[in-house]
Short mmCIF file of C-alpha atoms (C1' of nucleotides) in Angstrom, two decimals:
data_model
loop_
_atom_site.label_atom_id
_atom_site.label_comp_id
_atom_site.label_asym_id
_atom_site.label_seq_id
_atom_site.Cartn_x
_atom_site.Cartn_y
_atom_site.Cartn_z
CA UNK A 1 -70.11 12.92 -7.44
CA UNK A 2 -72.19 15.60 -8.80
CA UNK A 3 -74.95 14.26 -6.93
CA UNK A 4 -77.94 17.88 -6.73
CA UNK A 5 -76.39 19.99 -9.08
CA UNK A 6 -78.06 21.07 -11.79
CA UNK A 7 -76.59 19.34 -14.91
CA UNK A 8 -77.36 21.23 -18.43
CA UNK A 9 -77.53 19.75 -21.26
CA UNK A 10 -75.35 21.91 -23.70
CA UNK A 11 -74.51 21.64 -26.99
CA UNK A 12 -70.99 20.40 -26.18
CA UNK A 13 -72.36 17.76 -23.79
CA UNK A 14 -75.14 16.19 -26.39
CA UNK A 15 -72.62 16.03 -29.17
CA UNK A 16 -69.84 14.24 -27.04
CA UNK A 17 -72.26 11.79 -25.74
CA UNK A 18 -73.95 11.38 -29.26
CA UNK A 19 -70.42 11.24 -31.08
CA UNK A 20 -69.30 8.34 -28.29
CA UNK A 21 -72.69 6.63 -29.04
CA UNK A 22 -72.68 6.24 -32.41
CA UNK A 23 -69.17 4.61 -32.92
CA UNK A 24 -68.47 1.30 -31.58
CA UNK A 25 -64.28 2.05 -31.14
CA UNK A 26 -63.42 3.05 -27.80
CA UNK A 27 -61.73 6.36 -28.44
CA UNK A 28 -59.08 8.80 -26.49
CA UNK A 29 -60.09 12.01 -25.62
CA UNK A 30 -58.06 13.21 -28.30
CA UNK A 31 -59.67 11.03 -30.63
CA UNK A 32 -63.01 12.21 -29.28
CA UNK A 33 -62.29 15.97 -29.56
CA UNK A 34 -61.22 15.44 -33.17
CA UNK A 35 -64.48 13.95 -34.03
CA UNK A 36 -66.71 16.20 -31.86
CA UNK A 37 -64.69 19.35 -34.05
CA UNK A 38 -65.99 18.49 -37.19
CA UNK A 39 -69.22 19.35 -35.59
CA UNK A 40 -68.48 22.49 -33.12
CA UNK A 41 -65.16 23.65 -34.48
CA UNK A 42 -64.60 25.74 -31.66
CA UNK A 43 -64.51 23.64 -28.75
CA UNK A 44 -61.71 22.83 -26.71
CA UNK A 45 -59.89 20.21 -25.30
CA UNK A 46 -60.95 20.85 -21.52
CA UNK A 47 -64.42 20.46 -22.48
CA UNK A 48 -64.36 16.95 -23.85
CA UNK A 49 -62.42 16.00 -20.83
CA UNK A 50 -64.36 17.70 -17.99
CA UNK A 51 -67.56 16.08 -20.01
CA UNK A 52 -66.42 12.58 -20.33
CA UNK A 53 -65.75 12.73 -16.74
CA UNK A 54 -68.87 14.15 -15.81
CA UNK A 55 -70.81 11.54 -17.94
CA UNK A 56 -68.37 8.43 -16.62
CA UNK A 57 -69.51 9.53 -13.17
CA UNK A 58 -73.17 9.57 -13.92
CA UNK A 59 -72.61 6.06 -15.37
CA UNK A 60 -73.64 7.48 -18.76
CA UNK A 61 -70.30 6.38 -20.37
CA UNK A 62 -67.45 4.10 -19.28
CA UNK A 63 -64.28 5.55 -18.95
CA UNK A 64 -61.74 2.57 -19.63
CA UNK A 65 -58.45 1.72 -17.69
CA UNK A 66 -56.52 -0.38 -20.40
CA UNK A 67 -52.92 -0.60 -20.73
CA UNK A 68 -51.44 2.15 -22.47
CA UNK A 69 -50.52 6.01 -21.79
CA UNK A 70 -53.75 7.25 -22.86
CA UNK A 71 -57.67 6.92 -20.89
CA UNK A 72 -60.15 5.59 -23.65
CA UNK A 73 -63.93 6.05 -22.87
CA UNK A 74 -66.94 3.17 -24.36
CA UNK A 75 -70.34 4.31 -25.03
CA UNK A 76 -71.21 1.47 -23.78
CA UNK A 77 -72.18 1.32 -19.93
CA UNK A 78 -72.57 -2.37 -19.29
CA UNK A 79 -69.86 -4.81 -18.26
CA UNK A 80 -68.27 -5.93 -20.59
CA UNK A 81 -64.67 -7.02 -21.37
CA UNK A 82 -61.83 -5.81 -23.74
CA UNK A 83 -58.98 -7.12 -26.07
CA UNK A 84 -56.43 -4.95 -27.01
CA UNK A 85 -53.59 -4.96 -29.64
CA UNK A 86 -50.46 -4.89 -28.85
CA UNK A 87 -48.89 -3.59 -32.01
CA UNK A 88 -51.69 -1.36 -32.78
CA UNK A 89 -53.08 -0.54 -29.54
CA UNK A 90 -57.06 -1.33 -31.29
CA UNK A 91 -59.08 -1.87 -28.57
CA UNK A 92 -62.54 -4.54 -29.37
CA UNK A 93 -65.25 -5.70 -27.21
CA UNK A 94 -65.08 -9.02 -26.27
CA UNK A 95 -68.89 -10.70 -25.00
CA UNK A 96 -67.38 -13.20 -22.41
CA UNK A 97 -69.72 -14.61 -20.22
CA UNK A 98 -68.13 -16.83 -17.33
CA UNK A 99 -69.35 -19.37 -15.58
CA UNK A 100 -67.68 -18.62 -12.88
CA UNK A 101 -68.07 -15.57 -10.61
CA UNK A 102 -64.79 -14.05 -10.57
CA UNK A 103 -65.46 -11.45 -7.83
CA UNK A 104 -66.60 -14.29 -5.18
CA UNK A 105 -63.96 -16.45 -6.00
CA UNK A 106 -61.64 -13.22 -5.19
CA UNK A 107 -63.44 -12.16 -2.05
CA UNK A 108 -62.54 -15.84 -0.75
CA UNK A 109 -59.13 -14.90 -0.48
CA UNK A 110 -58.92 -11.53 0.37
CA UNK A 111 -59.82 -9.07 3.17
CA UNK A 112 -60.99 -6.65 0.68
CA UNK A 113 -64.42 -5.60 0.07
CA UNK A 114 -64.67 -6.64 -3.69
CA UNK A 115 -66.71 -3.79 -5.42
CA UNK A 116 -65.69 -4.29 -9.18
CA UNK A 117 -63.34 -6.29 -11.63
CA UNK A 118 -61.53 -5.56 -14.99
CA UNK A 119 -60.51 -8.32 -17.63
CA UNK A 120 -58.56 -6.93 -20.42
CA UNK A 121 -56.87 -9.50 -22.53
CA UNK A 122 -53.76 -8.34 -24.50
CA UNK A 123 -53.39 -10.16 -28.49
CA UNK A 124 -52.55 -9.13 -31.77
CA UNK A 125 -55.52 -8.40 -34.77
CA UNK A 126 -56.15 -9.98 -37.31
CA UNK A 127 -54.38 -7.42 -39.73
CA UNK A 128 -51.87 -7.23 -37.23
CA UNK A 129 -51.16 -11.02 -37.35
CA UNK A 130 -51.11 -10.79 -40.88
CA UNK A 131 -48.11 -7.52 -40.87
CA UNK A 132 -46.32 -9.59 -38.37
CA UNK A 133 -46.20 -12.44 -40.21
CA UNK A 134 -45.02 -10.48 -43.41
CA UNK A 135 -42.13 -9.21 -41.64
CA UNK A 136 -40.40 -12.13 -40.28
CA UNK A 137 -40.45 -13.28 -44.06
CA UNK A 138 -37.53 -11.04 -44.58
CA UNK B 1 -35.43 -4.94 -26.56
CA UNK B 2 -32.12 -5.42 -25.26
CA UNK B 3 -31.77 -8.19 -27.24
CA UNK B 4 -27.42 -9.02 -27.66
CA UNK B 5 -25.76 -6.03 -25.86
CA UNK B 6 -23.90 -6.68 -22.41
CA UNK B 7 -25.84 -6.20 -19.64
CA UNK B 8 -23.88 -4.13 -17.16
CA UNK B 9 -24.33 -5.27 -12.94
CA UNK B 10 -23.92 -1.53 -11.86
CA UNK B 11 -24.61 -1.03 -8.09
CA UNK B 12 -27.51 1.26 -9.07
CA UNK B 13 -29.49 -2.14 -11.26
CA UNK B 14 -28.41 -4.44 -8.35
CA UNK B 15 -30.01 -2.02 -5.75
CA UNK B 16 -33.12 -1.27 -7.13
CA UNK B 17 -33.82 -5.12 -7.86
CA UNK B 18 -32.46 -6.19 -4.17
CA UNK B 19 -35.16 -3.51 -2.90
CA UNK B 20 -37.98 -4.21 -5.27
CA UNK B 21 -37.28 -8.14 -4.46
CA UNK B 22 -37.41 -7.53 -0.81
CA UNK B 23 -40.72 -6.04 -0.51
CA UNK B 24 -44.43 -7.30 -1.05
CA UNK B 25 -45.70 -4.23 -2.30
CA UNK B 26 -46.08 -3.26 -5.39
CA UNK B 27 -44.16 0.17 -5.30
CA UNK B 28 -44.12 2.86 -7.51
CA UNK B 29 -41.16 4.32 -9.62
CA UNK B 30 -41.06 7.06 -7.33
CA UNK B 31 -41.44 5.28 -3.92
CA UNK B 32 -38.44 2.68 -5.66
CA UNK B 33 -36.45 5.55 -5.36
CA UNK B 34 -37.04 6.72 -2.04
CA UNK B 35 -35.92 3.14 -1.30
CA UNK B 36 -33.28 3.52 -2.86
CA UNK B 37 -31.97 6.54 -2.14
CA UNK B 38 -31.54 5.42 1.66
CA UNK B 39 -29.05 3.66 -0.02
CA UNK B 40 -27.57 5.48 -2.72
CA UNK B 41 -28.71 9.38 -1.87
CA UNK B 42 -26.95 10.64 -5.21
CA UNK B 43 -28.98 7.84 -7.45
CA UNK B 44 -31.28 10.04 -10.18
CA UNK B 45 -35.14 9.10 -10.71
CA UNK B 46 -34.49 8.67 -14.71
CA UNK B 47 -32.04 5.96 -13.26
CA UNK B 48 -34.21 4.28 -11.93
CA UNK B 49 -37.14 4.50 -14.31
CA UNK B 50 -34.19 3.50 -17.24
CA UNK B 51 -33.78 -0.03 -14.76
CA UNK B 52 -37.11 -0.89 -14.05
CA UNK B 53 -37.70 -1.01 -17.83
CA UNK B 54 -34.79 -2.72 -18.52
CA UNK B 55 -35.44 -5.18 -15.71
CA UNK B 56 -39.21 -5.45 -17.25
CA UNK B 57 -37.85 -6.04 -20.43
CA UNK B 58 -35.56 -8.61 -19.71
CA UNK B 59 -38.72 -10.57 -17.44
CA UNK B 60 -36.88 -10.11 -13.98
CA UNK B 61 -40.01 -7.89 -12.82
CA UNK B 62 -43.42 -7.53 -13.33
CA UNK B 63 -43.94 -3.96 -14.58
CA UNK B 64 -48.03 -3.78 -13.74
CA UNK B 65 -50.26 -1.90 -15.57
CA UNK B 66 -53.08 -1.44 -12.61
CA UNK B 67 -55.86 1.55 -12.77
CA UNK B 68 -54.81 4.80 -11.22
CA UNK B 69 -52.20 7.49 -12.61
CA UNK B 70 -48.79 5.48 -11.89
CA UNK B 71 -47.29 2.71 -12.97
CA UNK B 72 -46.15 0.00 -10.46
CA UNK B 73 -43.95 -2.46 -10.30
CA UNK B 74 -43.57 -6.22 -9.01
CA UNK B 75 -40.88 -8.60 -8.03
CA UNK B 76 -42.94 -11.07 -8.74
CA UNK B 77 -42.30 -12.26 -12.19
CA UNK B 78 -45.07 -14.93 -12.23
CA UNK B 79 -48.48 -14.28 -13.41
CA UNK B 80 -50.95 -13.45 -10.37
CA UNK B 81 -53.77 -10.80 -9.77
CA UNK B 82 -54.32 -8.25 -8.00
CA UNK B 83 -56.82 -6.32 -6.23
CA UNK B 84 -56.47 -2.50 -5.63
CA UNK B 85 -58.05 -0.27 -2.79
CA UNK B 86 -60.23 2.56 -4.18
CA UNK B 87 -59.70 5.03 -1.41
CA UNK B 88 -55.98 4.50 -0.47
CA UNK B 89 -54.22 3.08 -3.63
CA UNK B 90 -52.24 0.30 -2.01
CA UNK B 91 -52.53 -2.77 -3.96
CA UNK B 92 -52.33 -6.72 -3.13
CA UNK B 93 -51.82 -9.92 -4.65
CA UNK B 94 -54.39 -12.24 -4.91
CA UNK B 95 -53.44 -15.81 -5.62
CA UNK B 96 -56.63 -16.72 -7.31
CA UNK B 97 -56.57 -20.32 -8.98
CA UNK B 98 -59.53 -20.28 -11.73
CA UNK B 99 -61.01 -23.70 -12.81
CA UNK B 100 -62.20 -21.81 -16.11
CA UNK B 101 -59.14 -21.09 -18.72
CA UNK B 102 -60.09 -17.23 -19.42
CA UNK B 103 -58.04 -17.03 -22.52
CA UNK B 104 -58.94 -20.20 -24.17
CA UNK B 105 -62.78 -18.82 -23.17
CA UNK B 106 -61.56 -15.38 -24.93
CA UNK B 107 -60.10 -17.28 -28.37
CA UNK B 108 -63.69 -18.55 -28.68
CA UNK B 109 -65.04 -15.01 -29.25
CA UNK B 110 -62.38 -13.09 -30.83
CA UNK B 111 -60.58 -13.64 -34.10
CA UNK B 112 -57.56 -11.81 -31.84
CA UNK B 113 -54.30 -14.37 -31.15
CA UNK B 114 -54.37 -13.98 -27.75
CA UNK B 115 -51.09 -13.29 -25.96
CA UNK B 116 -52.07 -13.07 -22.24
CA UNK B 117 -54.35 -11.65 -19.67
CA UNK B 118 -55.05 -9.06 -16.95
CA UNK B 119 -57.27 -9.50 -14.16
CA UNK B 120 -57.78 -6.60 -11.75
CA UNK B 121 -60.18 -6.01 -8.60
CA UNK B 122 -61.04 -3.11 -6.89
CA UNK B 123 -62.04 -2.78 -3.40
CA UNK B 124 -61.75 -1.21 -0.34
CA UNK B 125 -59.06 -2.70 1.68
CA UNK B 126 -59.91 -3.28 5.39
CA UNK B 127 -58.34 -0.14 6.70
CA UNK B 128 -60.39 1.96 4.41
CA UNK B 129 -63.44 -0.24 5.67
CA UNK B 130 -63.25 1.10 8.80
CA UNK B 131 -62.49 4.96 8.04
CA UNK B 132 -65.32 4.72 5.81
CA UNK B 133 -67.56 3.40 8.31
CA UNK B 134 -66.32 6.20 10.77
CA UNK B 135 -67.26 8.60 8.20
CA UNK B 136 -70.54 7.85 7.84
CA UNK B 137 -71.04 8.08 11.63
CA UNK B 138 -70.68 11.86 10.76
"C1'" DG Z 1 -10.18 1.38 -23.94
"C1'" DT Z 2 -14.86 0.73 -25.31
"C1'" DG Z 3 -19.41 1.20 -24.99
"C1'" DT Z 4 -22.94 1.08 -21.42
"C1'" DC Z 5 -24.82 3.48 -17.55
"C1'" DT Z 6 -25.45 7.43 -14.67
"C1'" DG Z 7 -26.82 12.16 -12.87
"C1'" DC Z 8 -28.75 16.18 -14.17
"C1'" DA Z 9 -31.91 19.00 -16.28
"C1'" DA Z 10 -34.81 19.90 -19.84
"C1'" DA Z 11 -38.42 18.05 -22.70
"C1'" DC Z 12 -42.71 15.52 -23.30
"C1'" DC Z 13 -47.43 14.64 -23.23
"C1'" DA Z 14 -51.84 13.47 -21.32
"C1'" DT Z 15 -54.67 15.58 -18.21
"C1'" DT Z 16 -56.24 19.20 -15.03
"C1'" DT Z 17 -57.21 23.78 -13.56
"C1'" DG Z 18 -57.89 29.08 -12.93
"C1'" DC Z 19 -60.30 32.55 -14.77
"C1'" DA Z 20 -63.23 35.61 -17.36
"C1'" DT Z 21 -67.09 35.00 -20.19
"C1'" DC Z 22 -71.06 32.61 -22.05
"C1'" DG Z 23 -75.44 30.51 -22.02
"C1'" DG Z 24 -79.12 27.08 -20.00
"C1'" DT Z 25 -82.59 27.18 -16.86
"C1'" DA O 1 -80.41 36.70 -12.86
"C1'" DC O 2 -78.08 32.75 -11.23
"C1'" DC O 3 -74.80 29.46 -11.45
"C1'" DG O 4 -73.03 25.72 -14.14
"C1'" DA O 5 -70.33 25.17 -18.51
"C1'" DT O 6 -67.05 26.80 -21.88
"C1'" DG O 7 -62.68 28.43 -24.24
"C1'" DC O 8 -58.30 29.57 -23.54
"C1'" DA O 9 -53.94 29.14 -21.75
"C1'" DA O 10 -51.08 28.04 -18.16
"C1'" DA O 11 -50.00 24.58 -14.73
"C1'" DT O 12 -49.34 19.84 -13.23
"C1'" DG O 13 -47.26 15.47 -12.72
"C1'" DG O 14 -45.56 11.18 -14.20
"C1'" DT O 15 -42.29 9.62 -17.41
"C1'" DT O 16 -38.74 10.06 -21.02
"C1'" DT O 17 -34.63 11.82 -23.13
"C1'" DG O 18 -30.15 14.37 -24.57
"C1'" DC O 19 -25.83 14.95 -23.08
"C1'" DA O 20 -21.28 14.89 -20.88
"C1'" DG O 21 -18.87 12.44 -17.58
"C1'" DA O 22 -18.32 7.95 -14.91
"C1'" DC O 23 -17.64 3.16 -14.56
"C1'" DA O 24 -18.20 -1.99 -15.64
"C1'" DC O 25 -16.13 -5.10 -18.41
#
DNA sequence: GTGTCTGCAAACCATTTGCATCGGT
DNA sequence: ACCGATGCAAATGGTTTGCAGACAC
C-alpha cells in the first residue's frame, strides 16, 4: 500500500506523528485530532484519519484493534501487548515476553498460514478497582 | 444487565439461538438474520441485534470482539481462539491448549486485576492461499 | 392484564469519500 | 507545474433506539 508514491511530509503529517510520539496513551482519532488542534487549529478530522492510516501502513504507527467501538493508534511500532479497562476503557502496555511461541503452537492446528497474533487482556485499573470497590460499600 | 426481569421464550430468541447453535461459523448480526429470515421473513434486524445482546449478556453466546468492522458472534460459550483470514474475513476456531497461564504471566507485569483474555491470529486461510498464489502468476 | 418483545423507521456515531483548492517537491 | 494532501461537507455502514402495537406469561 502506497508502495512509489511520493509521500510529503506536511505539516499535518509531522505533527500527527510527533503528537502520537510523544504520549505514551494509545489515543482515538478523536482524541488525536483534539491534541493535534491545539497546534494547527484548522485541520480536520479527515486528515488525522487518512494520516494515521497512511503512517499504520508504512509501519510508522500501529493502528490497534482492541475491544471497543472506537480504532486507537500506538506510537509505538513493535509488538507488544495491551490491557484494557473495562470500566474506563484505559488502554496500557503490557511487556509480556512468552516463552512460548504462540504463532507455532497455532499453526500446529490449523490450515492457516499464521502471519500475525493479538493478545489483549481485559481488567480493571487500579483507580478503577479502587471506584468499584467504593460502590459496593453502599 | 438483565439481572431479575422475566425472560420471555419468543419464537424470534428461540430462532436466532437454534440457528447460531447450529452452525460453526462465527456469523455476523447481519448474516444471523439472513438465517433467520428463511425462517421468519417478517423478523426486523434491531430484533435480532436486541437478542444477540441479550443472549451475550445472559452467557448463552459468545459475542466476539475479532479485528475487522463487524461484530460476530459464537455459539460457543466456552473460551477458545480464533484465527481470522486477512483476505476473505471468515474466521475459525482454534482449540489451542497453552502450557503457559497468559494471565497469571500478565498479573506479573501489570498492577491491572485481570478479568480475562483475548487471543487472536490472522492468516490467510487455505482458499486465499491458493488465489493468492494464482495472483502472483500474473 | 401486565410488562416484555417486536417491527419499523429514524437516529447515531465512527469512519470514509468526493471535490475543489492548496502546497510540497 | 505536477500531483499528492488538505478542508469541508456529505455519504456510508454497522449498530442502537423510540415508539406503538403484538404477544408471552
Amino acid at each position: 500500500m502506497n508502495n512509489d508514491s511520493t509521500l510529503r511530509i506536511t505539516k499535518q503529517r509531522q505533527i500527527i506523528l510527533d503528537e502520537l510520539m510523544r504520549v505514551t496513551s494509545h489515543p482515538t482519532a478523536d482524541d488525536l485530532y483534539q491534541m493535534v488542534r491545539q497546534k494547527l487549529p484548522r485541520i480536520s478530522l479527515g486528515t488525522v484519519y487518512r494520516n494515521l492510516e497512511t503512517l499504520a501502513g508504512l509501519g510508522m504507527i500501529q493502528k490497534l484493534e482492541v475491544a471497543g467501538t472506537q480504532k486507537r493508534f500506538d506510537g509505538n511500532a513493535a509488538t507488544h501487548y495491551h490491557i484494557r479497562c473495562q470500566r474506563c476503557g484505559r488502554v496500557d502496555d503490557l511487556d509480556l515476553r512468552l516463552n512460548t511461541d504462540l504463532e507455532k503452537a497455532a499453526a500446529e492446528k490449523t490450515r492457516f498460514t499464521i502471519l500475525r497474533h493479538r493478545l489483549e487482556f481485559t481488567g480493571l485499573c487500579p483507580e478503577c478497582q479502587k471506584l468499584n470497590a467504593q460502590a459496593e460499600e453502599a
